[in-house]
């Protein structure tokens, strides 16, 4: 399909847009056109580019993991994604200090089978069961892996990394890519981003809105315990819907 540009001297086609591999260029083009058909073509190209980047990074990551396994240099546990840990890897050491992590999401009974720890094998030995600190790190690594292809997202913790709402939107968009246009989000509008992420997660994943957008924007940085609890609940909802596969116990 073709669409004439504003000057009418060139035509904008899906083929031409597909040859652009710079998301920033496409975003600038989107900002510079008003024609509905042209904007539709550019948005479609952005979606395709994001998908290609994600697939390429996952492919490269898979190759790196395969090389590490062959060399016997696997990273011992929770890097990349929950549920992909080899059974010959050792659990992470229990480090002293640090903040205590809540063991269950708000409003959920202790021992929920669908929490992040359920993705890892447990053979009845208390020494092998992941503790709260390890589960917190596993969940953080899972969030980082799922949002890695998204521009503007760099998850390093459960507090400041989420303060503009973009990380929440990226995580939700990863599982529900047709729910909204990620490329149109503005990091300077955190309230809108929080509301979009939470409402979409509630509508499509059944995740209760445990966080309030107005409360979050009043904070200099979100409370890590609140963010961690919400992500635990979102993860649990994804597991229940079959969108996240956990490692079954032997």
CSV table of C-alpha atoms in Angstrom, one decimal:
chain,number,residue,atom,x,y,z
A,1,UNK,CA,0.0,0.0,0.0
A,2,UNK,CA,1.2,3.5,-0.9
A,3,UNK,CA,0.6,6.9,0.6
A,4,UNK,CA,1.7,10.3,-0.7
A,5,UNK,CA,3.8,12.4,1.5
A,6,UNK,CA,2.9,16.0,2.3
A,7,UNK,CA,4.9,17.3,-0.7
A,8,UNK,CA,3.4,14.8,-3.0
A,9,UNK,CA,6.7,14.1,-4.7
A,10,UNK,CA,7.4,10.8,-3.0
A,11,UNK,CA,5.3,7.9,-2.0
A,12,UNK,CA,5.5,6.2,1.4
A,13,UNK,CA,5.3,2.4,1.2
A,14,UNK,CA,5.5,-0.5,3.6
A,15,UNK,CA,8.6,-1.7,1.7
A,16,UNK,CA,10.4,1.6,2.2
A,17,UNK,CA,9.5,1.7,5.9
A,18,UNK,CA,10.6,-1.9,6.3
A,19,UNK,CA,14.1,-0.9,5.1
A,20,UNK,CA,14.5,1.5,8.1
A,21,UNK,CA,16.1,-0.2,11.1
A,22,UNK,CA,16.3,2.9,13.3
A,23,UNK,CA,13.4,3.3,15.7
A,24,UNK,CA,14.3,7.0,16.3
A,25,UNK,CA,14.0,7.7,12.6
A,26,UNK,CA,10.5,6.2,12.5
A,27,UNK,CA,9.4,8.1,15.6
A,28,UNK,CA,10.5,11.4,14.0
A,29,UNK,CA,8.7,10.5,10.8
A,30,UNK,CA,5.6,9.7,12.9
A,31,UNK,CA,5.9,13.1,14.6
A,32,UNK,CA,6.2,14.9,11.2
A,33,UNK,CA,3.2,13.6,9.4
A,34,UNK,CA,-0.5,14.2,9.9
A,35,UNK,CA,-2.0,12.0,7.3
A,36,UNK,CA,-3.9,9.1,8.9
A,37,UNK,CA,-2.8,6.5,6.3
A,38,UNK,CA,0.9,7.5,6.6
A,39,UNK,CA,0.7,7.4,10.4
A,40,UNK,CA,-0.8,3.9,10.2
A,41,UNK,CA,2.0,2.7,8.0
A,42,UNK,CA,4.7,4.1,10.2
A,43,UNK,CA,3.1,2.6,13.4
A,44,UNK,CA,3.0,-0.8,11.7
A,45,UNK,CA,6.7,-0.4,10.7
A,46,UNK,CA,7.5,0.5,14.3
A,47,UNK,CA,5.7,-2.6,15.6
A,48,UNK,CA,7.5,-4.8,13.1
A,49,UNK,CA,10.9,-3.3,13.9
A,50,UNK,CA,10.4,-3.8,17.7
A,51,UNK,CA,9.4,-7.4,17.0
A,52,UNK,CA,12.5,-8.0,14.9
A,53,UNK,CA,14.8,-6.5,17.5
A,54,UNK,CA,13.2,-8.7,20.2
A,55,UNK,CA,13.5,-11.9,18.1
A,56,UNK,CA,17.1,-11.1,17.2
A,57,UNK,CA,18.1,-10.5,20.9
A,58,UNK,CA,16.3,-13.6,22.0
A,59,UNK,CA,18.1,-15.6,19.3
A,60,UNK,CA,21.5,-14.1,20.3
A,61,UNK,CA,20.8,-14.7,24.0
A,62,UNK,CA,19.9,-18.4,23.2
A,63,UNK,CA,23.1,-18.9,21.3
A,64,UNK,CA,25.1,-17.4,24.2
A,65,UNK,CA,23.4,-19.6,26.7
A,66,UNK,CA,24.1,-22.6,24.6
A,67,UNK,CA,27.7,-21.7,24.3
A,68,UNK,CA,28.0,-21.3,28.1
A,69,UNK,CA,26.3,-24.6,28.7
A,70,UNK,CA,28.7,-26.3,26.3
A,71,UNK,CA,31.7,-24.7,28.1
A,72,UNK,CA,30.4,-25.5,31.5
A,73,UNK,CA,30.2,-21.9,32.4
A,74,UNK,CA,26.5,-21.4,33.2
A,75,UNK,CA,25.7,-18.6,35.5
A,76,UNK,CA,24.2,-20.5,38.4
A,77,UNK,CA,20.5,-19.8,38.4
A,78,UNK,CA,18.3,-16.9,37.7
A,79,UNK,CA,19.8,-14.8,34.8
A,80,UNK,CA,17.5,-14.2,31.8
A,81,UNK,CA,14.2,-15.9,32.3
A,82,UNK,CA,12.3,-17.6,35.1
A,83,UNK,CA,11.7,-21.2,34.3
A,84,UNK,CA,14.8,-21.8,32.1
A,85,UNK,CA,17.2,-22.9,34.8
A,86,UNK,CA,19.2,-26.1,34.2
A,87,UNK,CA,18.8,-28.7,36.9
A,88,UNK,CA,22.6,-29.0,37.2
A,89,UNK,CA,23.0,-25.4,38.4
A,90,UNK,CA,23.4,-24.6,42.0
A,91,UNK,CA,21.1,-22.1,43.9
A,92,UNK,CA,22.4,-18.7,44.5
A,93,UNK,CA,24.2,-18.2,47.9
A,94,UNK,CA,22.4,-16.6,50.7
A,95,UNK,CA,24.1,-13.3,51.1
A,96,UNK,CA,23.9,-11.4,54.5
A,97,UNK,CA,22.4,-8.0,54.8
A,98,UNK,CA,20.0,-6.2,52.4
A,99,UNK,CA,16.4,-5.5,52.7
A,100,UNK,CA,13.9,-8.3,53.6
A,101,UNK,CA,11.5,-9.1,50.8
A,102,UNK,CA,7.8,-9.9,51.2
A,103,UNK,CA,7.3,-13.5,50.6
A,104,UNK,CA,3.8,-13.3,49.1
A,105,UNK,CA,1.8,-10.7,47.1
A,106,UNK,CA,-0.7,-8.5,48.9
A,107,UNK,CA,-4.0,-10.3,49.5
A,108,UNK,CA,-2.6,-13.7,48.6
A,109,UNK,CA,-2.1,-16.7,51.0
A,110,UNK,CA,1.5,-17.8,51.8
A,111,UNK,CA,2.8,-20.7,49.7
A,112,UNK,CA,1.1,-19.7,46.4
A,113,UNK,CA,2.2,-22.2,43.8
A,114,UNK,CA,2.4,-19.7,41.0
A,115,UNK,CA,5.0,-17.4,42.5
A,116,UNK,CA,8.4,-16.9,40.9
A,117,UNK,CA,9.9,-19.6,43.1
A,118,UNK,CA,7.6,-22.2,41.4
A,119,UNK,CA,9.7,-22.0,38.3
A,120,UNK,CA,12.7,-23.6,40.0
A,121,UNK,CA,13.0,-27.3,41.1
A,122,UNK,CA,12.6,-28.1,44.7
A,123,UNK,CA,13.5,-31.5,46.0
A,124,UNK,CA,12.3,-31.3,49.6
A,125,UNK,CA,15.7,-30.1,50.9
A,126,UNK,CA,15.5,-26.7,52.7
A,127,UNK,CA,19.0,-26.0,51.4
A,128,UNK,CA,17.9,-26.2,47.8
A,129,UNK,CA,14.7,-24.1,48.1
A,130,UNK,CA,15.3,-20.5,46.9
A,131,UNK,CA,15.0,-18.0,49.7
A,132,UNK,CA,13.2,-14.6,49.6
A,133,UNK,CA,16.3,-12.7,48.5
A,134,UNK,CA,17.0,-15.2,45.6
A,135,UNK,CA,13.4,-15.1,44.5
A,136,UNK,CA,13.5,-11.3,44.4
A,137,UNK,CA,16.6,-11.4,42.2
A,138,UNK,CA,15.1,-14.0,40.0
A,139,UNK,CA,12.0,-11.8,39.5
A,140,UNK,CA,14.2,-8.8,38.8
A,141,UNK,CA,16.2,-10.8,36.2
A,142,UNK,CA,12.9,-12.0,34.6
A,143,UNK,CA,11.7,-8.4,34.3
A,144,UNK,CA,15.0,-7.3,32.8
A,145,UNK,CA,15.0,-10.1,30.2
A,146,UNK,CA,11.3,-9.4,29.2
A,147,UNK,CA,11.9,-5.7,28.7
A,148,UNK,CA,15.3,-5.8,27.2
A,149,UNK,CA,14.2,-5.1,23.6
A,150,UNK,CA,12.3,-1.9,24.7
A,151,UNK,CA,13.8,1.5,24.2
A,152,UNK,CA,13.9,3.7,27.3
A,153,UNK,CA,13.8,0.8,29.8
A,154,UNK,CA,16.7,-0.2,32.0
A,155,UNK,CA,15.6,-2.2,35.0
A,156,UNK,CA,18.2,-2.3,37.7
A,157,UNK,CA,15.9,-2.4,40.8
A,158,UNK,CA,12.3,-2.4,42.0
A,159,UNK,CA,12.3,1.3,42.7
A,160,UNK,CA,13.8,4.1,40.6
A,161,UNK,CA,13.8,1.9,37.4
A,162,UNK,CA,10.0,2.1,37.5
A,163,UNK,CA,9.4,5.7,38.4
A,164,UNK,CA,8.2,7.0,35.0
A,165,UNK,CA,5.9,4.1,34.4
A,166,UNK,CA,7.6,3.1,31.1
A,167,UNK,CA,9.0,-0.1,32.6
A,168,UNK,CA,5.5,-1.2,33.7
A,169,UNK,CA,4.1,-0.5,30.2
A,170,UNK,CA,7.0,-2.4,28.5
A,171,UNK,CA,6.4,-5.4,30.7
A,172,UNK,CA,2.7,-5.4,30.0
A,173,UNK,CA,3.2,-4.7,26.3
A,174,UNK,CA,5.5,-7.7,26.0
A,175,UNK,CA,2.6,-10.1,26.8
A,176,UNK,CA,-0.1,-8.0,25.2
A,177,UNK,CA,1.5,-6.2,22.2
A,178,UNK,CA,-1.8,-5.3,20.6
A,179,UNK,CA,-3.2,-3.5,23.7
A,180,UNK,CA,-1.6,-0.1,23.0
A,181,UNK,CA,1.1,1.6,21.0
A,182,UNK,CA,4.3,1.5,23.0
A,183,UNK,CA,6.1,3.9,20.7
A,184,UNK,CA,3.7,6.7,21.5
A,185,UNK,CA,4.4,6.7,25.3
A,186,UNK,CA,5.9,9.7,27.0
A,187,UNK,CA,8.2,9.2,30.0
A,188,UNK,CA,7.3,12.8,31.1
A,189,UNK,CA,3.8,11.6,31.7
A,190,UNK,CA,4.2,9.0,34.4
A,191,UNK,CA,0.6,9.1,35.7
A,192,UNK,CA,-0.7,8.3,32.2
A,193,UNK,CA,1.8,5.5,31.9
A,194,UNK,CA,1.0,4.0,35.3
A,195,UNK,CA,-2.7,4.1,34.6
A,196,UNK,CA,-2.3,2.5,31.1
A,197,UNK,CA,-0.1,-0.3,32.4
A,198,UNK,CA,-2.3,-1.1,35.5
A,199,UNK,CA,-5.6,-0.9,33.6
A,200,UNK,CA,-4.3,-3.1,30.8
A,201,UNK,CA,-2.9,-5.7,33.2
A,202,UNK,CA,-6.2,-5.8,35.1
A,203,UNK,CA,-8.3,-6.0,31.9
A,204,UNK,CA,-6.2,-8.6,30.0
A,205,UNK,CA,-4.3,-10.5,32.7
A,206,UNK,CA,-6.8,-10.2,35.6
A,207,UNK,CA,-4.1,-8.5,37.7
A,208,UNK,CA,-5.7,-6.4,40.5
A,209,UNK,CA,-4.5,-2.8,40.6
A,210,UNK,CA,-2.5,-3.0,43.9
A,211,UNK,CA,-0.7,0.3,43.1
A,212,UNK,CA,-2.3,3.7,42.7
A,213,UNK,CA,-1.0,6.0,40.0
A,214,UNK,CA,-1.5,9.2,42.0
A,215,UNK,CA,0.4,7.8,45.0
A,216,UNK,CA,3.3,6.8,42.8
A,217,UNK,CA,3.7,10.2,41.1
A,218,UNK,CA,3.8,11.9,44.6
A,219,UNK,CA,6.8,9.8,45.5
A,220,UNK,CA,10.3,10.7,44.5
A,221,UNK,CA,10.9,7.0,43.9
A,222,UNK,CA,8.4,4.1,44.2
A,223,UNK,CA,8.6,2.0,47.3
A,224,UNK,CA,10.5,-1.1,46.2
A,225,UNK,CA,8.3,-3.4,48.3
A,226,UNK,CA,5.1,-2.1,46.6
A,227,UNK,CA,6.6,-2.5,43.1
A,228,UNK,CA,7.9,-6.0,43.9
A,229,UNK,CA,4.6,-7.1,45.3
A,230,UNK,CA,2.7,-5.9,42.2
A,231,UNK,CA,5.2,-7.6,39.8
A,232,UNK,CA,4.8,-10.8,41.9
A,233,UNK,CA,1.0,-10.6,41.4
A,234,UNK,CA,1.3,-9.8,37.7
A,235,UNK,CA,3.6,-12.8,37.2
A,236,UNK,CA,1.2,-15.1,39.1
A,237,UNK,CA,-1.7,-13.9,36.8
A,238,UNK,CA,0.4,-14.6,33.7
A,239,UNK,CA,1.2,-18.1,35.0
A,240,UNK,CA,-2.5,-18.8,35.6
A,241,UNK,CA,-3.3,-17.7,32.0
A,242,UNK,CA,-0.6,-20.0,30.6
A,243,UNK,CA,1.4,-17.0,29.3
A,244,UNK,CA,4.4,-17.9,31.5
A,245,UNK,CA,5.6,-21.5,31.7
A,246,UNK,CA,7.1,-22.6,35.0
A,247,UNK,CA,9.4,-25.5,35.6
A,248,UNK,CA,7.4,-28.4,37.1
A,249,UNK,CA,8.7,-30.2,40.1
A,250,UNK,CA,10.0,-33.7,39.4
